[in-house]
Short mmCIF file of C-alpha atoms in Angstrom, two decimals:
data_model
loop_
_atom_site.label_atom_id
_atom_site.label_comp_id
_atom_site.label_asym_id
_atom_site.label_seq_id
_atom_site.Cartn_x
_atom_site.Cartn_y
_atom_site.Cartn_z
CA MET E 599 -21.14 -0.70 11.58
CA THR E 600 -19.95 -3.93 10.06
CA GLU E 601 -16.39 -3.92 9.04
CA GLN E 602 -15.89 -4.01 4.96
CA TYR E 603 -12.95 -4.63 3.12
CA GLU E 604 -11.49 -6.52 0.27
CA TYR E 605 -7.95 -7.73 -0.50
CA VAL E 606 -6.42 -6.39 -3.68
CA PRO E 607 -3.76 -7.99 -5.83
CA HIS E 608 -0.64 -6.15 -6.15
CA GLN E 609 2.78 -6.29 -8.34
CA LEU E 610 4.75 -5.36 -5.33
CA LEU E 611 3.11 -7.91 -2.75
CA ARG E 612 5.87 -10.22 -0.71
CA ARG E 613 8.80 -7.55 -1.97
CA ARG E 614 10.57 -4.93 -0.21
CA VAL E 615 9.15 -1.56 -0.45
CA ARG E 616 9.51 1.58 0.73
CA ASP E 617 6.78 4.16 2.52
CA ILE E 618 7.69 7.65 0.92
CA ALA E 619 5.66 9.58 3.46
CA SER E 620 7.97 8.21 6.55
CA GLY E 621 10.58 6.77 4.52
CA THR E 622 10.32 3.18 6.35
CA GLU E 623 11.26 0.17 4.48
CA GLY E 624 9.65 -3.20 5.18
CA GLU E 625 7.76 -6.11 3.27
CA LEU E 626 4.62 -5.18 1.30
CA MET E 627 1.83 -7.85 3.23
CA ALA E 628 -1.45 -6.93 1.79
CA VAL E 629 -3.29 -4.30 -0.03
CA ILE E 630 -6.69 -3.76 0.98
CA ASN E 631 -9.78 -1.56 -0.28
CA GLU E 632 -11.03 -1.00 3.04
CA ASP E 633 -14.05 1.56 4.43
CA VAL E 634 -12.06 4.06 6.73
CA SER E 635 -15.43 5.83 7.44
CA ASP E 636 -16.45 6.42 11.35
CA SER E 637 -19.93 7.07 10.33
CA ALA E 638 -22.59 4.36 9.36
CA ALA E 639 -24.59 7.53 7.52
CA TYR E 640 -21.82 7.17 4.64
CA GLU E 641 -18.63 5.19 3.15
CA ARG E 642 -15.19 6.32 2.76
CA TRP E 643 -13.31 3.58 0.75
CA MET E 644 -9.47 3.83 0.30
CA MET E 645 -6.59 1.40 -0.35
CA LEU E 646 -4.13 0.57 2.11
CA ALA E 647 -0.81 -0.91 1.94
CA TYR E 648 0.18 -3.19 4.84
CA ILE E 649 3.79 -3.28 5.43
CA ARG E 650 6.01 -5.16 7.77
CA GLY E 651 8.82 -3.31 9.07
CA ALA E 652 11.96 -4.74 10.32
CA SER E 653 10.56 -4.82 14.27
CA GLY E 654 8.03 -7.26 13.03
CA ARG E 655 5.26 -4.90 13.35
CA GLU E 656 3.00 -4.01 10.90
CA PHE E 657 1.82 -0.33 9.35
CA THR E 658 -0.32 0.90 7.10
CA THR E 659 -0.18 3.77 4.51
CA ALA E 660 -1.81 4.99 1.26
CA VAL E 661 -0.97 2.67 -1.80
CA ASP E 662 -0.20 5.45 -3.76
CA ASN E 663 2.58 6.11 -0.83
CA ILE E 664 4.68 2.97 -1.60
CA GLU E 665 7.45 2.05 -4.30
CA PRO E 666 10.13 -0.58 -4.38
CA ALA E 667 12.82 -0.53 -2.21
CA ALA E 668 16.36 0.70 -3.07
CA ASP E 669 17.52 -2.97 -3.57
CA GLN E 670 14.54 -3.44 -5.94
CA PRO E 671 13.70 -2.75 -9.32
CA GLN E 672 11.55 0.19 -10.11
CA THR E 673 8.11 -0.81 -11.37
CA ASP E 674 6.73 0.18 -14.46
CA ARG E 675 4.26 2.34 -12.97
CA ARG E 676 7.24 4.56 -11.53
CA ARG E 677 9.25 4.36 -14.99
CA ARG E 678 6.21 5.76 -16.60
CA ASN E 679 5.95 8.66 -13.71
CA GLU E 680 9.58 9.85 -14.37
CA ARG E 681 9.32 9.82 -18.26
CA SER E 682 6.04 11.88 -18.14
CA ALA E 683 7.77 14.27 -15.64
#
């Protein structure tokens, strides 16, 4: 199996973000569309956010799980979701 991925532009790159799944905050280092399948028979693509926490270690989460940290202004996407609720 070969590694397959592509970098994706994101409006929060190099800004402080919060992972809503864990509550952890850090700097968004990259968003990558990555084949996460463990089988060569089929592909399963997922957009992953790579976040560098305060310890310097990076962790991943689904890109839909990130939002600007409390000290960052909200994005248009977040505002739209609040209006539609």
